[in-house]
Amino acid sequence: MYRNNSEIDTLSGQEIYQKIYHNIQQVVEGQSTAIRNLLAGFASGGHVLLEDYPGTGKTTLAKALAYSIDARFKRIQFTPDLLPSDIIGVSIFNQSDRTFQFHEGPIFANIVLVDEINRASPRTQSALLEAMAESQVSVDGQIRKLPDLFLVIATQNPVGSHGTYPLPEAQMDRFALQFSLGYVAPENEVKILSAQLQNHPLDRIKPCVSLSEAIALIQQVEQIRVSDVMKRYLVDLVNATRTAEGIQLGSSPRGSLALMKVAQALALFDGYTFVAPEQIQELAVMVIAHRLVMQPQARFSGQTAAGVVQDLLKTLPVPS
């Protein structure tokens, strides 16, 4: 049952996190780290990109989060023939009063699942850019605000490149973090089979927190203290990507900001009132790697952006 507003004020962000976490865990077997990462992106107010092989549970994980919160949820299946108006909405002429009336598209929701984002054309992908960056869309010369709680969870497959359009650097930079789920252990895969003998667990999941509680979680994350020493540590880490060997384009200050906010979320989950180096180290690859552009020769030699960030973490002095 939901709590009233006075009870929400006394409910800790860690308690709200635990409620959502355990609710999702009923549906997604063997993916505790992925659930933690997704909730960190959500609680930080950022957007999340899930990239993994087909059938690993990306869509299920995103839906489980959406269904756990009593909020507006929309799912958009990206295809090559999808148009920007299919996402944003369209103005339709009303003959009775001879005026155009705007009909909202699925982007006007609290949580939007964009499935296979790289299947749509760059023109359609760009329709998400303003929404993700500014929480607003421009239609017919008017700016329309999106809900206060607005999260995009996008999925894409790293295989089957035929008919896909890789996301440009500017749009990749809009995602707070990118990560993969990976295959579950055999014992967890057996549990998945058992859970779906009759129906899908998603059919049984119910909201466990209200929209007000979800917003309260985000607000409490913002109160987590980040010392000047920790700010300098994460800035030095991001700055080092701009001069690292094999990197053509390093992370922008948006990467520093995202790393700080997501680290605040993890600190709250862990019961801290401040950000510690371990939260930054845990998140660094997921927040920074997808923002880097590798030099062609480095890429051909097998070097990866994730490997560069991991090497920087090993060499950069850690604040005591």
GROMACS .gro file of C-alpha atoms in nm, residues 56-246:
model
  191
   56THR     CA    1   1.915  -1.140  -2.200
   57GLY     CA    2   1.629  -0.954  -2.030
   58LYS     CA    3   1.684  -0.591  -2.129
   59THR     CA    4   1.318  -0.519  -2.203
   60THR     CA    5   1.199  -0.720  -1.904
   61LEU     CA    6   1.427  -0.523  -1.670
   62ALA     CA    7   1.305  -0.190  -1.806
   63LYS     CA    8   0.939  -0.294  -1.785
   64ALA     CA    9   0.984  -0.426  -1.431
   65LEU     CA   10   1.105  -0.083  -1.318
   66ALA     CA   11   0.820   0.093  -1.496
   67TYR     CA   12   0.559  -0.143  -1.350
   68SER     CA   13   0.704  -0.099  -0.999
   69ILE     CA   14   0.619   0.270  -0.999
   70ASP     CA   15   0.265   0.405  -1.022
   71ALA     CA   16   0.356   0.633  -1.311
   72ARG     CA   17   0.277   0.676  -1.679
   73PHE     CA   18   0.471   0.425  -1.888
   74LYS     CA   19   0.502   0.401  -2.267
   75ARG     CA   20   0.697   0.164  -2.490
   76ILE     CA   21   0.818   0.260  -2.838
   77GLN     CA   22   0.946  -0.007  -3.076
   78PHE     CA   23   1.197   0.166  -3.302
   79THR     CA   24   1.180   0.052  -3.665
   80PRO     CA   25   1.325   0.195  -3.989
   81ASP     CA   26   0.988   0.344  -4.090
   82LEU     CA   27   0.923   0.517  -3.756
   83LEU     CA   28   0.872   0.894  -3.788
   84PRO     CA   29   0.950   1.172  -3.537
   85SER     CA   30   0.577   1.249  -3.513
   86ASP     CA   31   0.520   0.889  -3.398
   87ILE     CA   32   0.726   0.976  -3.091
   88ILE     CA   33   0.645   1.340  -3.020
   89GLY     CA   34   0.287   1.364  -3.143
   90VAL     CA   35   0.102   1.547  -3.417
   91SER     CA   36  -0.140   1.836  -3.464
   92ILE     CA   37  -0.468   1.734  -3.626
   93PHE     CA   38  -0.717   1.977  -3.779
   94ASN     CA   39  -1.051   1.982  -3.597
   95GLN     CA   40  -1.320   2.069  -3.851
   96SER     CA   41  -1.580   2.153  -3.587
   97ASP     CA   42  -1.393   2.456  -3.452
   98ARG     CA   43  -1.146   2.487  -3.743
   99THR     CA   44  -0.839   2.472  -3.521
  100PHE     CA   45  -0.543   2.239  -3.493
  101GLN     CA   46  -0.537   2.022  -3.181
  102PHE     CA   47  -0.216   1.861  -3.061
  103HIS     CA   48  -0.229   1.490  -2.981
  104GLU     CA   49   0.055   1.385  -2.752
  105GLY     CA   50   0.288   1.107  -2.857
  106PRO     CA   51   0.429   0.838  -2.627
  107ILE     CA   52   0.719   1.064  -2.524
  108PHE     CA   53   0.477   1.239  -2.285
  109ALA     CA   54   0.515   0.978  -2.013
  110ASN     CA   55   0.717   0.940  -1.694
  111ILE     CA   56   0.909   0.632  -1.808
  112VAL     CA   57   0.964   0.566  -2.178
  113LEU     CA   58   1.109   0.238  -2.300
  114VAL     CA   59   1.274   0.275  -2.641
  115ASP     CA   60   1.331  -0.074  -2.775
  116GLU     CA   61   1.611  -0.124  -3.030
  117ILE     CA   62   1.692   0.245  -3.056
  118ASN     CA   63   1.947   0.188  -3.333
  119ARG     CA   64   1.683   0.044  -3.569
  120ALA     CA   65   1.531   0.386  -3.645
  121SER     CA   66   1.672   0.648  -3.881
  122PRO     CA   67   1.895   0.929  -3.750
  123ARG     CA   68   1.611   1.175  -3.810
  124THR     CA   69   1.385   0.980  -3.576
  125GLN     CA   70   1.662   0.923  -3.323
  126SER     CA   71   1.719   1.299  -3.308
  127ALA     CA   72   1.357   1.348  -3.200
  128LEU     CA   73   1.464   1.207  -2.865
  129LEU     CA   74   1.760   1.443  -2.829
  130GLU     CA   75   1.573   1.754  -2.711
  131ALA     CA   76   1.346   1.547  -2.489
  132MET     CA   77   1.639   1.376  -2.316
  133ALA     CA   78   1.848   1.692  -2.283
  134GLU     CA   79   1.586   1.953  -2.194
  135SER     CA   80   1.278   1.752  -2.080
  136GLN     CA   81   1.078   1.930  -2.346
  137VAL     CA   82   0.984   1.901  -2.713
  138SER     CA   83   0.921   2.165  -2.979
  139VAL     CA   84   0.611   2.114  -3.191
  140ASP     CA   85   0.468   2.364  -3.438
  141GLY     CA   86   0.686   2.639  -3.294
  142GLN     CA   87   0.569   2.574  -2.938
  143ILE     CA   88   0.768   2.430  -2.650
  144ARG     CA   89   0.585   2.160  -2.459
  145LYS     CA   90   0.721   2.049  -2.124
  146LEU     CA   91   0.754   1.683  -2.033
  147PRO     CA   92   0.661   1.547  -1.687
  148ASP     CA   93   0.881   1.634  -1.388
  149LEU     CA   94   0.981   1.270  -1.360
  150PHE     CA   95   1.101   1.171  -1.706
  151LEU     CA   96   1.325   0.873  -1.780
  152VAL     CA   97   1.427   0.715  -2.110
  153ILE     CA   98   1.545   0.354  -2.099
  154ALA     CA   99   1.678   0.254  -2.440
  155THR     CA  100   1.790  -0.089  -2.556
  156GLN     CA  101   2.004  -0.199  -2.847
  157ASN     CA  102   2.172  -0.517  -2.965
  158PRO     CA  103   2.547  -0.525  -3.039
  159VAL     CA  104   2.494  -0.785  -3.313
  160GLY     CA  105   2.294  -0.781  -3.635
  161SER     CA  106   2.420  -0.448  -3.768
  162HIS     CA  107   2.227  -0.487  -4.095
  163GLY     CA  108   1.963  -0.217  -4.107
  164THR     CA  109   2.085  -0.030  -3.800
  165TYR     CA  110   2.196   0.329  -3.750
  166PRO     CA  111   2.461   0.370  -3.477
  167LEU     CA  112   2.384   0.648  -3.233
  168PRO     CA  113   2.595   0.962  -3.289
  169GLU     CA  114   2.831   1.082  -3.017
  170ALA     CA  115   2.601   1.372  -2.921
  171GLN     CA  116   2.315   1.135  -2.843
  172MET     CA  117   2.530   0.877  -2.666
  173ASP     CA  118   2.644   1.161  -2.440
  174ARG     CA  119   2.283   1.213  -2.327
  175PHE     CA  120   2.273   0.876  -2.152
  176ALA     CA  121   2.391   0.892  -1.793
  177LEU     CA  122   2.520   0.537  -1.812
  178GLN     CA  123   2.538   0.239  -2.043
  179PHE     CA  124   2.578  -0.120  -1.931
  180SER     CA  125   2.507  -0.481  -2.025
  181LEU     CA  126   2.323  -0.755  -1.837
  182GLY     CA  127   2.514  -1.060  -1.956
  183TYR     CA  128   2.400  -1.421  -1.934
  184VAL     CA  129   2.272  -1.549  -1.601
  185ALA     CA  130   2.412  -1.852  -1.419
  186PRO     CA  131   2.256  -2.190  -1.512
  187GLU     CA  132   2.075  -2.220  -1.176
  188ASN     CA  133   1.912  -1.880  -1.232
  189GLU     CA  134   1.819  -1.977  -1.587
  190VAL     CA  135   1.637  -2.281  -1.445
  191LYS     CA  136   1.444  -2.045  -1.214
  192ILE     CA  137   1.349  -1.836  -1.519
  193LEU     CA  138   1.206  -2.144  -1.689
  194SER     CA  139   1.011  -2.241  -1.378
  195ALA     CA  140   0.872  -1.889  -1.332
  196GLN     CA  141   0.737  -1.882  -1.687
  197LEU     CA  142   0.570  -2.223  -1.705
  198GLN     CA  143   0.222  -2.069  -1.683
  199ASN     CA  144   0.269  -1.700  -1.756
  200HIS     CA  145   0.529  -1.424  -1.747
  201PRO     CA  146   0.623  -1.280  -1.403
  202LEU     CA  147   0.564  -0.933  -1.548
  203ASP     CA  148   0.194  -1.018  -1.555
  204ARG     CA  149   0.198  -1.046  -1.176
  205ILE     CA  150   0.409  -0.745  -1.082
  206LYS     CA  151   0.229  -0.457  -0.911
  207PRO     CA  152   0.337  -0.098  -0.831
  208CYS     CA  153   0.518  -0.088  -0.497
  209VAL     CA  154   0.581   0.288  -0.475
  210SER     CA  155   0.383   0.592  -0.580
  211LEU     CA  156   0.499   0.863  -0.815
  212SER     CA  157   0.546   1.092  -0.514
  213GLU     CA  158   0.775   0.839  -0.348
  214ALA     CA  159   0.980   0.802  -0.667
  215ILE     CA  160   1.023   1.180  -0.687
  216ALA     CA  161   1.114   1.186  -0.316
  217LEU     CA  162   1.390   0.933  -0.388
  218ILE     CA  163   1.540   1.158  -0.657
  219GLN     CA  164   1.519   1.460  -0.425
  220GLN     CA  165   1.698   1.275  -0.146
  221VAL     CA  166   1.976   1.173  -0.384
  222GLU     CA  167   2.038   1.542  -0.451
  223GLN     CA  168   2.108   1.594  -0.079
  224ILE     CA  169   2.403   1.351  -0.069
  225ARG     CA  170   2.719   1.550   0.000
  226VAL     CA  171   3.006   1.554  -0.250
  227SER     CA  172   3.326   1.697  -0.103
  228ASP     CA  173   3.565   1.911  -0.304
  229VAL     CA  174   3.818   1.627  -0.286
  230MET     CA  175   3.570   1.383  -0.446
  231LYS     CA  176   3.475   1.639  -0.710
  232ARG     CA  177   3.840   1.683  -0.802
  233TYR     CA  178   3.891   1.305  -0.811
  234LEU     CA  179   3.613   1.244  -1.059
  235VAL     CA  180   3.705   1.550  -1.266
  236ASP     CA  181   4.067   1.431  -1.285
  237LEU     CA  182   3.940   1.091  -1.400
  238VAL     CA  183   3.721   1.239  -1.673
  239ASN     CA  184   3.990   1.488  -1.775
  240ALA     CA  185   4.243   1.208  -1.813
  241THR     CA  186   4.030   1.054  -2.090
  242ARG     CA  187   4.098   1.360  -2.307
  243THR     CA  188   4.469   1.289  -2.326
  244ALA     CA  189   4.470   0.910  -2.287
  245GLU     CA  190   4.654   0.707  -2.550
  246GLY     CA  191   4.424   0.569  -2.818
   0.00000   0.00000   0.00000
